[in-house]
Amino acid sequence: MTNPTHTNLPIRADVQAMRAYAVADATGCIKLDAMENPHPLPPNLQTQLGQRLGQAAINRYPHQQTEQLKKALAAHNQLPADYGVVLGNGSDELITLLATAVLTTAPAMQAAQQHGNTIQPAAILAPQPSFVMYQLAAQFLGLEFVGVPLDANFQLDVAAMLAAIAQHKPALVFLAYPNNPTGTLWQADAMRQIIATVKQHGGIAVVDEAYQPFSPVTWLDTLKAQPHDNAHVVVMRTMSKLGLAGARLGYLFASAYLANQIDKVRPPYNISVLNAECALFALEHHAQFSTQADHICQERSRLEAELRQIAQLQLYPSSANMLLVRCLDTANSADKIHANMRKNGVLVKNVSTMHPMLHNCLRLTVGTSEENTAMLAALKASL
Ligand SMILES: *Cc1c(COP(=O)(O)O)cnc(C)c1O
């Protein structure tokens, strides 16, 4: 949106031309559009957390709590001793920090040239469709973005990925594992080949495990079993989908050396005392959140069985807390179904225009049993 009175402000043209990240108004709706955990904290835990937060030293800059949280995350995940943790204000921030850490600036390129070296501008590569923030982070910092289309089943096109990595030698390759918005879990062998090729070309592979609570596997196990092959791998996580989307806490695991480099570009106090206390509390009560995640996985199976019965929809397999469906009846587009569902009080995500391969697709977050039943009814009524 251009404002005629402000067009001479020194804001980048691409920023002025872009649209702000849209958050749909969910007032009065069952909210199944953003992969949030539908279960609120039980009242007894609300009281306990309230007391904890009330006692937090909000007059002090955060340090002790964030250090404690890093230790707790390492212990919870049995992180190898030579690995480090970096905390982000959501993993969205970590994506930007990673991009910042690899950014090749014009002065650095000139300095290299004076010494007879040429360095390439850094690129970010990811399969597409995938999480939009990889491309946005590249755009914001002026890095080249290479998107490699998934195959027709939303699986990795391994040959195309390997060729693109060899051609562009990306500094960062993002692999959302499982993927958003498709829910796909990449095959381990495809991951291995891609990660090996990234290593061969001197890049960093980022395995983004935002949906790890709902996935049968984590790349962290592979990393621990084969540390040498995975020394250039970063495993990124978030507490958002587990149930702390409002508290903003992302983290990544990387070799101590790599974690240190990323930590240098982190704003010093990016995690508030309150975020850190919430995250520590969630780790202490992890069993509670795990049980909720298990319940969501059971509900995902039920929804899958029901959605498969609907002839007008194509369902894609998912290892996350969401299901991607394609509306096959062209007369009844995803746009129409989305609008009708909303009229019936259920908000899902219309991802149709996010990527050409997502044409006529809706992304359904798995909610509570009652919410899912209402969602199915609204969906069927909208077809
Ligand atoms: C939701 C999501 C994130 C970011 O979550 P935060 O709330 O910023 O921690 C990162 N990666 C993927 C693939 C996601 O879907």
mmCIF file of C-alpha atoms and ligand atoms in Angstrom:
data_model
loop_
_atom_site.group_PDB
_atom_site.id
_atom_site.type_symbol
_atom_site.label_atom_id
_atom_site.label_comp_id
_atom_site.label_asym_id
_atom_site.label_seq_id
_atom_site.Cartn_x
_atom_site.Cartn_y
_atom_site.Cartn_z
ATOM 1 C CA MET A 1 0.000 0.000 0.000
ATOM 2 C CA THR A 2 1.542 3.342 -0.975
ATOM 3 C CA ASN A 3 0.677 6.392 1.026
ATOM 4 C CA PRO A 4 0.949 9.454 -1.216
ATOM 5 C CA THR A 5 2.197 11.654 1.618
ATOM 6 C CA HIS A 6 4.966 9.224 2.610
ATOM 7 C CA THR A 7 6.328 7.971 -0.699
ATOM 8 C CA ASN A 8 9.550 9.911 -0.237
ATOM 9 C CA LEU A 9 10.458 8.091 2.985
ATOM 10 C CA PRO A 10 13.571 5.943 2.608
ATOM 11 C CA ILE A 11 11.723 2.624 3.011
ATOM 12 C CA ARG A 12 12.820 -0.067 0.526
ATOM 13 C CA ALA A 13 10.613 -0.293 -2.541
ATOM 14 C CA ASP A 14 10.177 -4.083 -2.096
ATOM 15 C CA VAL A 15 9.026 -3.534 1.491
ATOM 16 C CA GLN A 16 6.575 -0.813 0.433
ATOM 17 C CA ALA A 17 5.243 -3.149 -2.254
ATOM 18 C CA MET A 18 4.793 -6.178 0.017
ATOM 19 C CA ARG A 19 1.874 -7.047 2.233
ATOM 20 C CA ALA A 20 2.200 -7.462 6.002
ATOM 21 C CA TYR A 21 1.966 -11.016 7.380
ATOM 22 C CA ALA A 22 -1.805 -11.490 7.487
ATOM 23 C CA VAL A 23 -3.376 -12.850 10.652
ATOM 24 C CA ALA A 24 -7.052 -13.666 10.125
ATOM 25 C CA ASP A 25 -9.553 -12.420 12.708
ATOM 26 C CA ALA A 26 -10.834 -15.510 14.493
ATOM 27 C CA THR A 27 -13.373 -13.784 16.743
ATOM 28 C CA GLY A 28 -16.289 -16.123 17.389
ATOM 29 C CA CYS A 29 -14.710 -18.923 15.347
ATOM 30 C CA ILE A 30 -13.248 -22.315 16.150
ATOM 31 C CA LYS A 31 -9.642 -21.494 15.362
ATOM 32 C CA LEU A 32 -8.033 -24.217 13.266
ATOM 33 C CA ASP A 33 -5.778 -22.118 11.043
ATOM 34 C CA ALA A 34 -2.420 -21.843 12.795
ATOM 35 C CA MET A 35 -1.373 -25.255 14.211
ATOM 36 C CA GLU A 36 -1.896 -24.104 17.780
ATOM 37 C CA ASN A 37 -2.421 -26.605 20.583
ATOM 38 C CA PRO A 38 -6.188 -26.364 21.262
ATOM 39 C CA HIS A 39 -5.862 -27.348 24.934
ATOM 40 C CA PRO A 40 -5.480 -24.508 27.429
ATOM 41 C CA LEU A 41 -3.335 -24.999 30.530
ATOM 42 C CA PRO A 42 -5.343 -26.805 33.261
ATOM 43 C CA PRO A 43 -6.424 -24.446 36.117
ATOM 44 C CA ASN A 44 -3.976 -25.858 38.696
ATOM 45 C CA LEU A 45 -1.050 -25.285 36.336
ATOM 46 C CA GLN A 46 -2.360 -21.810 35.486
ATOM 47 C CA THR A 47 -2.150 -20.925 39.177
ATOM 48 C CA GLN A 48 1.341 -22.368 39.549
ATOM 49 C CA LEU A 49 2.608 -20.592 36.435
ATOM 50 C CA GLY A 50 1.021 -17.336 37.588
ATOM 51 C CA GLN A 51 2.939 -17.524 40.856
ATOM 52 C CA ARG A 52 6.176 -18.293 39.045
ATOM 53 C CA LEU A 53 5.751 -15.379 36.663
ATOM 54 C CA GLY A 54 4.797 -13.078 39.546
ATOM 55 C CA GLN A 55 8.092 -13.882 41.239
ATOM 56 C CA ALA A 56 10.198 -13.460 38.095
ATOM 57 C CA ALA A 57 12.782 -10.681 38.287
ATOM 58 C CA ILE A 58 11.289 -8.468 35.601
ATOM 59 C CA ASN A 59 13.404 -5.543 36.858
ATOM 60 C CA ARG A 60 16.530 -7.388 35.675
ATOM 61 C CA TYR A 61 17.675 -8.168 32.168
ATOM 62 C CA PRO A 62 17.235 -11.851 31.405
ATOM 63 C CA HIS A 63 20.344 -13.997 31.682
ATOM 64 C CA GLN A 64 20.091 -16.472 34.528
ATOM 65 C CA GLN A 65 16.734 -17.817 33.283
ATOM 66 C CA THR A 66 17.828 -18.126 29.682
ATOM 67 C CA GLU A 67 21.040 -19.920 30.697
ATOM 68 C CA GLN A 68 18.974 -22.234 32.875
ATOM 69 C CA LEU A 69 16.568 -22.860 30.000
ATOM 70 C CA LYS A 70 19.405 -23.725 27.617
ATOM 71 C CA LYS A 71 20.720 -26.258 30.146
ATOM 72 C CA ALA A 72 17.232 -27.703 30.653
ATOM 73 C CA LEU A 73 16.679 -28.057 26.892
ATOM 74 C CA ALA A 74 20.047 -29.768 26.467
ATOM 75 C CA ALA A 75 19.299 -32.167 29.334
ATOM 76 C CA HIS A 76 15.743 -32.863 28.165
ATOM 77 C CA ASN A 77 17.041 -33.816 24.719
ATOM 78 C CA GLN A 78 20.223 -35.562 25.921
ATOM 79 C CA LEU A 79 22.273 -33.258 23.759
ATOM 80 C CA PRO A 80 25.873 -34.381 23.117
ATOM 81 C CA ALA A 81 28.419 -32.491 25.243
ATOM 82 C CA ASP A 82 30.035 -30.740 22.274
ATOM 83 C CA TYR A 83 26.720 -29.230 21.182
ATOM 84 C CA GLY A 84 25.262 -25.806 21.961
ATOM 85 C CA VAL A 85 21.791 -24.273 22.218
ATOM 86 C CA VAL A 86 20.644 -20.933 20.767
ATOM 87 C CA LEU A 87 17.328 -19.440 21.883
ATOM 88 C CA GLY A 88 15.072 -17.422 19.592
ATOM 89 C CA ASN A 89 11.958 -15.355 20.066
ATOM 90 C CA GLY A 90 10.102 -18.108 18.255
ATOM 91 C CA SER A 91 11.991 -20.107 15.667
ATOM 92 C CA ASP A 92 11.023 -17.385 13.194
ATOM 93 C CA GLU A 93 13.711 -15.260 14.790
ATOM 94 C CA LEU A 94 16.232 -18.092 14.541
ATOM 95 C CA ILE A 95 15.638 -18.277 10.788
ATOM 96 C CA THR A 96 16.552 -14.593 10.527
ATOM 97 C CA LEU A 97 19.603 -15.087 12.779
ATOM 98 C CA LEU A 98 20.831 -17.957 10.603
ATOM 99 C CA ALA A 99 20.405 -15.819 7.489
ATOM 100 C CA THR A 100 22.199 -12.912 9.190
ATOM 101 C CA ALA A 101 25.115 -15.144 10.168
ATOM 102 C CA VAL A 102 25.722 -16.296 6.571
ATOM 103 C CA LEU A 103 25.003 -12.996 4.837
ATOM 104 C CA THR A 104 27.791 -11.998 2.483
ATOM 105 C CA THR A 105 27.919 -8.209 2.511
ATOM 106 C CA ALA A 106 29.144 -6.023 -0.338
ATOM 107 C CA PRO A 107 32.194 -4.818 1.713
ATOM 108 C CA ALA A 108 33.168 -8.443 2.463
ATOM 109 C CA MET A 109 32.960 -9.264 -1.233
ATOM 110 C CA GLN A 110 35.094 -6.225 -2.139
ATOM 111 C CA ALA A 111 37.663 -7.082 0.524
ATOM 112 C CA ALA A 112 37.930 -10.624 -0.814
ATOM 113 C CA GLN A 113 38.337 -9.288 -4.336
ATOM 114 C CA GLN A 114 41.236 -7.086 -3.255
ATOM 115 C CA HIS A 115 42.964 -10.255 -2.107
ATOM 116 C CA GLY A 116 42.275 -11.900 -5.440
ATOM 117 C CA ASN A 117 39.411 -14.032 -4.128
ATOM 118 C CA THR A 118 35.855 -14.012 -5.267
ATOM 119 C CA ILE A 119 33.113 -14.918 -2.846
ATOM 120 C CA GLN A 120 29.625 -15.625 -4.030
ATOM 121 C CA PRO A 121 26.634 -13.905 -2.446
ATOM 122 C CA ALA A 122 25.061 -16.381 -0.012
ATOM 123 C CA ALA A 123 21.901 -18.190 -1.067
ATOM 124 C CA ILE A 124 19.139 -19.920 0.864
ATOM 125 C CA LEU A 125 17.589 -23.042 -0.638
ATOM 126 C CA ALA A 126 14.434 -24.884 0.380
ATOM 127 C CA PRO A 127 11.912 -27.189 -1.236
ATOM 128 C CA GLN A 128 8.641 -25.550 -2.204
ATOM 129 C CA PRO A 129 5.924 -25.345 -1.084
ATOM 130 C CA SER A 130 7.349 -25.051 2.409
ATOM 131 C CA PHE A 131 7.433 -22.598 5.310
ATOM 132 C CA VAL A 132 7.212 -19.024 3.966
ATOM 133 C CA MET A 133 9.683 -17.534 6.456
ATOM 134 C CA TYR A 134 12.705 -19.104 4.702
ATOM 135 C CA GLN A 135 12.019 -17.067 1.586
ATOM 136 C CA LEU A 136 11.007 -13.953 3.534
ATOM 137 C CA ALA A 137 14.206 -14.002 5.619
ATOM 138 C CA ALA A 138 16.217 -14.236 2.384
ATOM 139 C CA GLN A 139 14.298 -11.335 0.872
ATOM 140 C CA PHE A 140 14.651 -9.113 3.951
ATOM 141 C CA LEU A 141 18.425 -9.526 4.006
ATOM 142 C CA GLY A 142 18.939 -9.521 0.250
ATOM 143 C CA LEU A 143 20.043 -13.144 -0.070
ATOM 144 C CA GLU A 144 19.232 -15.157 -3.153
ATOM 145 C CA PHE A 145 16.413 -17.661 -2.563
ATOM 146 C CA VAL A 146 16.264 -20.914 -4.504
ATOM 147 C CA GLY A 147 12.980 -22.817 -4.260
ATOM 148 C CA VAL A 148 13.028 -26.411 -5.526
ATOM 149 C CA PRO A 149 9.546 -27.775 -6.312
ATOM 150 C CA LEU A 150 8.391 -30.884 -4.453
ATOM 151 C CA ASP A 151 7.070 -33.744 -6.575
ATOM 152 C CA ALA A 152 3.346 -34.214 -7.263
ATOM 153 C CA ASN A 153 2.913 -36.163 -3.986
ATOM 154 C CA PHE A 154 4.611 -33.365 -2.023
ATOM 155 C CA GLN A 155 7.688 -35.520 -1.479
ATOM 156 C CA LEU A 156 11.225 -34.232 -1.994
ATOM 157 C CA ASP A 157 12.457 -34.346 -5.582
ATOM 158 C CA VAL A 158 15.859 -35.635 -4.545
ATOM 159 C CA ALA A 159 17.520 -35.381 -7.971
ATOM 160 C CA ALA A 160 16.327 -31.783 -8.381
ATOM 161 C CA MET A 161 17.456 -30.897 -4.835
ATOM 162 C CA LEU A 162 20.942 -32.370 -5.363
ATOM 163 C CA ALA A 163 21.327 -30.605 -8.722
ATOM 164 C CA ALA A 164 20.187 -27.253 -7.294
ATOM 165 C CA ILE A 165 22.542 -27.569 -4.310
ATOM 166 C CA ALA A 166 25.474 -28.343 -6.645
ATOM 167 C CA GLN A 167 24.557 -25.398 -8.871
ATOM 168 C CA HIS A 168 23.831 -22.716 -6.254
ATOM 169 C CA LYS A 169 26.038 -23.913 -3.361
ATOM 170 C CA PRO A 170 23.568 -22.450 -0.841
ATOM 171 C CA ALA A 171 24.880 -21.328 2.538
ATOM 172 C CA LEU A 172 21.655 -22.567 4.138
ATOM 173 C CA VAL A 173 19.311 -25.381 3.132
ATOM 174 C CA PHE A 174 16.057 -25.500 5.121
ATOM 175 C CA LEU A 175 14.277 -28.836 5.473
ATOM 176 C CA ALA A 176 11.054 -28.578 7.462
ATOM 177 C CA TYR A 177 10.761 -32.065 8.968
ATOM 178 C CA PRO A 178 7.730 -32.555 8.877
ATOM 179 C CA ASN A 179 6.900 -29.906 6.295
ATOM 180 C CA ASN A 180 4.453 -27.014 6.567
ATOM 181 C CA PRO A 181 1.904 -26.650 4.913
ATOM 182 C CA THR A 182 1.919 -30.184 3.469
ATOM 183 C CA GLY A 183 2.516 -32.165 6.688
ATOM 184 C CA THR A 184 4.925 -34.415 4.796
ATOM 185 C CA LEU A 185 7.728 -36.227 6.607
ATOM 186 C CA TRP A 186 10.683 -36.642 4.224
ATOM 187 C CA GLN A 187 12.153 -40.098 3.763
ATOM 188 C CA ALA A 188 15.313 -40.629 5.794
ATOM 189 C CA ASP A 189 17.297 -41.688 2.743
ATOM 190 C CA ALA A 190 16.330 -38.515 0.853
ATOM 191 C CA MET A 191 17.368 -36.458 3.896
ATOM 192 C CA ARG A 192 20.700 -38.273 4.091
ATOM 193 C CA GLN A 193 21.528 -37.665 0.429
ATOM 194 C CA ILE A 194 20.615 -33.981 0.626
ATOM 195 C CA ILE A 195 22.485 -33.422 3.881
ATOM 196 C CA ALA A 196 25.593 -35.127 2.434
ATOM 197 C CA THR A 197 25.444 -32.938 -0.681
ATOM 198 C CA VAL A 198 25.046 -29.778 1.406
ATOM 199 C CA LYS A 199 28.185 -30.808 3.296
ATOM 200 C CA GLN A 200 30.090 -31.463 0.081
ATOM 201 C CA HIS A 201 29.322 -27.903 -1.082
ATOM 202 C CA GLY A 202 30.197 -26.268 2.222
ATOM 203 C CA GLY A 203 26.687 -25.328 3.353
ATOM 204 C CA ILE A 204 24.653 -25.626 6.556
ATOM 205 C CA ALA A 205 21.550 -27.863 6.599
ATOM 206 C CA VAL A 206 18.776 -26.678 8.913
ATOM 207 C CA VAL A 207 16.309 -29.384 9.928
ATOM 208 C CA ASP A 208 13.282 -27.415 11.124
ATOM 209 C CA GLU A 209 11.385 -29.636 13.553
ATOM 210 C CA ALA A 210 8.540 -27.289 14.465
ATOM 211 C CA TYR A 211 6.186 -30.312 14.338
ATOM 212 C CA GLN A 212 8.433 -32.726 16.224
ATOM 213 C CA PRO A 213 5.823 -33.298 19.004
ATOM 214 C CA PHE A 214 3.561 -34.961 16.408
ATOM 215 C CA SER A 215 6.194 -36.770 14.370
ATOM 216 C CA PRO A 216 7.334 -40.372 14.842
ATOM 217 C CA VAL A 217 10.992 -39.418 14.310
ATOM 218 C CA THR A 218 13.484 -36.643 15.022
ATOM 219 C CA TRP A 219 16.663 -35.962 13.079
ATOM 220 C CA LEU A 220 18.386 -35.426 16.428
ATOM 221 C CA ASP A 221 18.564 -39.221 16.819
ATOM 222 C CA THR A 222 20.312 -39.523 13.441
ATOM 223 C CA LEU A 223 22.638 -36.672 14.358
ATOM 224 C CA LYS A 224 23.622 -38.403 17.603
ATOM 225 C CA ALA A 225 24.162 -41.729 15.814
ATOM 226 C CA GLN A 226 26.175 -40.203 12.936
ATOM 227 C CA PRO A 227 27.764 -37.032 14.322
ATOM 228 C CA HIS A 228 30.421 -36.823 11.605
ATOM 229 C CA ASP A 229 27.915 -36.801 8.718
ATOM 230 C CA ASN A 230 25.799 -34.232 10.570
ATOM 231 C CA ALA A 231 28.429 -31.809 11.891
ATOM 232 C CA HIS A 232 27.028 -29.075 9.583
ATOM 233 C CA VAL A 233 23.418 -29.773 10.607
ATOM 234 C CA VAL A 234 21.320 -27.492 12.791
ATOM 235 C CA VAL A 235 18.204 -28.970 14.401
ATOM 236 C CA MET A 236 15.669 -26.206 15.020
ATOM 237 C CA ARG A 237 12.637 -26.554 17.271
ATOM 238 C CA THR A 238 9.906 -24.429 18.779
ATOM 239 C CA MET A 239 7.553 -24.723 21.732
ATOM 240 C CA SER A 240 4.815 -23.020 19.712
ATOM 241 C CA LYS A 241 3.021 -26.062 18.353
ATOM 242 C CA LEU A 242 3.414 -27.961 21.621
ATOM 243 C CA GLY A 243 1.296 -25.365 23.406
ATOM 244 C CA LEU A 244 3.339 -22.188 23.913
ATOM 245 C CA ALA A 245 2.635 -20.263 20.702
ATOM 246 C CA GLY A 246 1.851 -17.203 22.820
ATOM 247 C CA ALA A 247 5.039 -17.393 24.870
ATOM 248 C CA ARG A 248 7.419 -17.262 21.849
ATOM 249 C CA LEU A 249 10.215 -19.707 22.405
ATOM 250 C CA GLY A 250 12.284 -21.258 19.640
ATOM 251 C CA TYR A 251 15.605 -23.043 20.020
ATOM 252 C CA LEU A 252 18.225 -24.699 17.933
ATOM 253 C CA PHE A 253 20.889 -27.303 18.500
ATOM 254 C CA ALA A 254 24.183 -27.131 16.644
ATOM 255 C CA SER A 255 27.825 -28.022 17.184
ATOM 256 C CA ALA A 256 29.235 -25.761 19.903
ATOM 257 C CA TYR A 257 31.305 -23.852 17.341
ATOM 258 C CA LEU A 258 28.362 -23.243 15.008
ATOM 259 C CA ALA A 259 25.975 -22.405 17.873
ATOM 260 C CA ASN A 260 28.505 -19.818 19.099
ATOM 261 C CA GLN A 261 28.663 -18.112 15.721
ATOM 262 C CA ILE A 262 24.876 -17.897 15.451
ATOM 263 C CA ASP A 263 24.653 -16.631 19.024
ATOM 264 C CA LYS A 264 26.872 -13.660 18.133
ATOM 265 C CA VAL A 265 24.215 -12.152 15.852
ATOM 266 C CA ARG A 266 21.396 -12.714 18.377
ATOM 267 C CA PRO A 267 20.036 -9.558 20.026
ATOM 268 C CA PRO A 268 21.424 -9.898 23.583
ATOM 269 C CA TYR A 269 18.117 -10.036 25.473
ATOM 270 C CA ASN A 270 15.824 -11.517 22.825
ATOM 271 C CA ILE A 271 14.090 -13.889 25.254
ATOM 272 C CA SER A 272 12.224 -12.210 28.088
ATOM 273 C CA VAL A 273 12.326 -13.510 31.639
ATOM 274 C CA LEU A 274 8.638 -14.353 31.183
ATOM 275 C CA ASN A 275 9.175 -16.392 27.989
ATOM 276 C CA ALA A 276 12.029 -18.264 29.654
ATOM 277 C CA GLU A 277 10.039 -19.017 32.834
ATOM 278 C CA CYS A 278 7.090 -20.254 30.735
ATOM 279 C CA ALA A 279 9.366 -22.536 28.737
ATOM 280 C CA LEU A 280 11.048 -23.906 31.873
ATOM 281 C CA PHE A 281 7.630 -24.528 33.360
ATOM 282 C CA ALA A 282 6.538 -26.376 30.198
ATOM 283 C CA LEU A 283 9.628 -28.589 30.350
ATOM 284 C CA GLU A 284 8.940 -29.384 33.995
ATOM 285 C CA HIS A 285 5.392 -30.363 33.028
ATOM 286 C CA HIS A 286 6.360 -31.968 29.768
ATOM 287 C CA ALA A 287 4.249 -35.080 30.431
ATOM 288 C CA GLN A 288 1.126 -32.924 30.368
ATOM 289 C CA PHE A 289 2.007 -31.465 26.959
ATOM 290 C CA SER A 290 3.063 -34.873 25.602
ATOM 291 C CA THR A 291 -0.291 -36.338 26.531
ATOM 292 C CA GLN A 292 -2.001 -33.505 24.673
ATOM 293 C CA ALA A 293 0.225 -34.094 21.629
ATOM 294 C CA ASP A 294 -0.649 -37.816 21.704
ATOM 295 C CA HIS A 295 -4.307 -36.921 21.815
ATOM 296 C CA ILE A 296 -3.851 -34.626 18.829
ATOM 297 C CA CYS A 297 -2.160 -37.475 16.920
ATOM 298 C CA GLN A 298 -5.131 -39.759 17.689
ATOM 299 C CA GLU A 299 -7.492 -37.061 16.481
ATOM 300 C CA ARG A 300 -5.380 -36.661 13.343
ATOM 301 C CA SER A 301 -5.933 -40.379 12.589
ATOM 302 C CA ARG A 302 -9.664 -40.027 13.102
ATOM 303 C CA LEU A 303 -9.810 -36.959 10.841
ATOM 304 C CA GLU A 304 -7.743 -38.745 8.195
ATOM 305 C CA ALA A 305 -10.162 -41.676 8.160
ATOM 306 C CA GLU A 306 -13.149 -39.335 7.867
ATOM 307 C CA LEU A 307 -11.601 -37.051 5.246
ATOM 308 C CA ARG A 308 -10.660 -40.040 3.082
ATOM 309 C CA GLN A 309 -14.382 -40.834 2.798
ATOM 310 C CA ILE A 310 -15.094 -37.487 1.147
ATOM 311 C CA ALA A 311 -14.935 -37.982 -2.619
ATOM 312 C CA GLN A 312 -14.535 -34.267 -3.408
ATOM 313 C CA LEU A 313 -11.301 -34.052 -1.391
ATOM 314 C CA GLN A 314 -7.797 -35.391 -1.878
ATOM 315 C CA LEU A 315 -6.021 -35.918 1.426
ATOM 316 C CA TYR A 316 -2.218 -35.842 1.816
ATOM 317 C CA PRO A 317 -0.456 -37.911 4.493
ATOM 318 C CA SER A 318 0.674 -35.872 7.502
ATOM 319 C CA SER A 319 3.052 -36.282 10.426
ATOM 320 C CA ALA A 320 2.157 -32.864 11.859
ATOM 321 C CA ASN A 321 -0.846 -31.403 13.713
ATOM 322 C CA MET A 322 -2.475 -30.350 10.454
ATOM 323 C CA LEU A 323 -3.902 -31.977 7.357
ATOM 324 C CA LEU A 324 -3.667 -30.671 3.824
ATOM 325 C CA VAL A 325 -6.623 -31.358 1.543
ATOM 326 C CA ARG A 326 -7.190 -30.440 -2.081
ATOM 327 C CA CYS A 327 -10.700 -29.584 -3.227
ATOM 328 C CA LEU A 328 -11.237 -31.590 -6.405
ATOM 329 C CA ASP A 329 -14.600 -30.147 -7.418
ATOM 330 C CA THR A 330 -13.563 -27.109 -9.465
ATOM 331 C CA ALA A 331 -17.055 -25.611 -9.234
ATOM 332 C CA ASN A 332 -16.626 -25.542 -5.461
ATOM 333 C CA SER A 333 -13.219 -23.953 -4.994
ATOM 334 C CA ALA A 334 -11.163 -23.812 -1.816
ATOM 335 C CA ASP A 335 -12.015 -20.095 -1.676
ATOM 336 C CA LYS A 336 -15.736 -20.854 -1.522
ATOM 337 C CA ILE A 337 -15.372 -23.726 0.933
ATOM 338 C CA HIS A 338 -13.135 -21.640 3.184
ATOM 339 C CA ALA A 339 -15.652 -18.767 3.188
ATOM 340 C CA ASN A 340 -18.566 -21.135 3.846
ATOM 341 C CA MET A 341 -16.778 -22.875 6.698
ATOM 342 C CA ARG A 342 -16.078 -19.502 8.211
ATOM 343 C CA LYS A 343 -19.755 -18.605 7.988
ATOM 344 C CA ASN A 344 -20.371 -21.855 9.852
ATOM 345 C CA GLY A 345 -17.999 -20.707 12.588
ATOM 346 C CA VAL A 346 -14.842 -22.624 11.687
ATOM 347 C CA LEU A 347 -11.643 -20.870 10.622
ATOM 348 C CA VAL A 348 -9.171 -22.982 8.625
ATOM 349 C CA LYS A 349 -6.316 -21.791 6.420
ATOM 350 C CA ASN A 350 -6.807 -21.275 2.709
ATOM 351 C CA VAL A 351 -3.343 -21.930 1.280
ATOM 352 C CA SER A 352 -4.512 -21.890 -2.377
ATOM 353 C CA THR A 353 -2.524 -18.834 -3.370
ATOM 354 C CA MET A 354 0.638 -19.577 -1.371
ATOM 355 C CA HIS A 355 2.139 -21.611 -4.233
ATOM 356 C CA PRO A 356 0.809 -22.848 -7.597
ATOM 357 C CA MET A 357 1.131 -26.470 -6.403
ATOM 358 C CA LEU A 358 -1.271 -25.658 -3.560
ATOM 359 C CA HIS A 359 -4.043 -24.622 -5.918
ATOM 360 C CA ASN A 360 -7.422 -25.306 -4.267
ATOM 361 C CA CYS A 361 -5.832 -26.552 -1.045
ATOM 362 C CA LEU A 362 -6.954 -25.992 2.537
ATOM 363 C CA ARG A 363 -4.845 -26.635 5.624
ATOM 364 C CA LEU A 364 -6.813 -27.973 8.574
ATOM 365 C CA THR A 365 -5.235 -27.738 12.017
ATOM 366 C CA VAL A 366 -6.148 -30.664 14.269
ATOM 367 C CA GLY A 367 -8.110 -29.388 17.270
ATOM 368 C CA THR A 368 -9.920 -30.997 20.198
ATOM 369 C CA SER A 369 -12.378 -33.843 19.461
ATOM 370 C CA GLU A 370 -15.320 -31.435 19.655
ATOM 371 C CA GLU A 371 -13.617 -28.877 17.430
ATOM 372 C CA ASN A 372 -12.718 -31.530 14.861
ATOM 373 C CA THR A 373 -16.278 -32.831 14.785
ATOM 374 C CA ALA A 374 -17.543 -29.281 14.235
ATOM 375 C CA MET A 375 -14.887 -28.721 11.583
ATOM 376 C CA LEU A 376 -15.893 -31.867 9.673
ATOM 377 C CA ALA A 377 -19.551 -30.860 9.823
ATOM 378 C CA ALA A 378 -18.773 -27.354 8.558
ATOM 379 C CA LEU A 379 -16.578 -28.782 5.810
ATOM 380 C CA LYS A 380 -19.204 -31.277 4.638
ATOM 381 C CA ALA A 381 -21.882 -28.587 4.732
ATOM 382 C CA SER A 382 -19.658 -26.366 2.566
ATOM 383 C CA LEU A 383 -18.994 -28.916 -0.175
HETATM 384 C C1 LIG B 1 5.237 -22.577 12.945
HETATM 385 C C2 LIG B 1 6.545 -22.848 12.297
HETATM 386 C C3 LIG B 1 7.729 -22.238 12.726
HETATM 387 C C4 LIG B 1 7.802 -21.036 13.627
HETATM 388 O O1 LIG B 1 7.261 -21.091 14.797
HETATM 389 P P1 LIG B 1 7.550 -20.012 15.938
HETATM 390 O O2 LIG B 1 6.212 -19.780 16.506
HETATM 391 O O3 LIG B 1 8.159 -18.783 15.331
HETATM 392 O O4 LIG B 1 8.495 -20.691 16.851
HETATM 393 C C5 LIG B 1 8.917 -22.619 12.157
HETATM 394 N N1 LIG B 1 8.962 -23.533 11.191
HETATM 395 C C6 LIG B 1 7.862 -24.128 10.733
HETATM 396 C C7 LIG B 1 7.977 -25.138 9.654
HETATM 397 C C8 LIG B 1 6.617 -23.789 11.246
HETATM 398 O O5 LIG B 1 5.520 -24.335 10.733
#
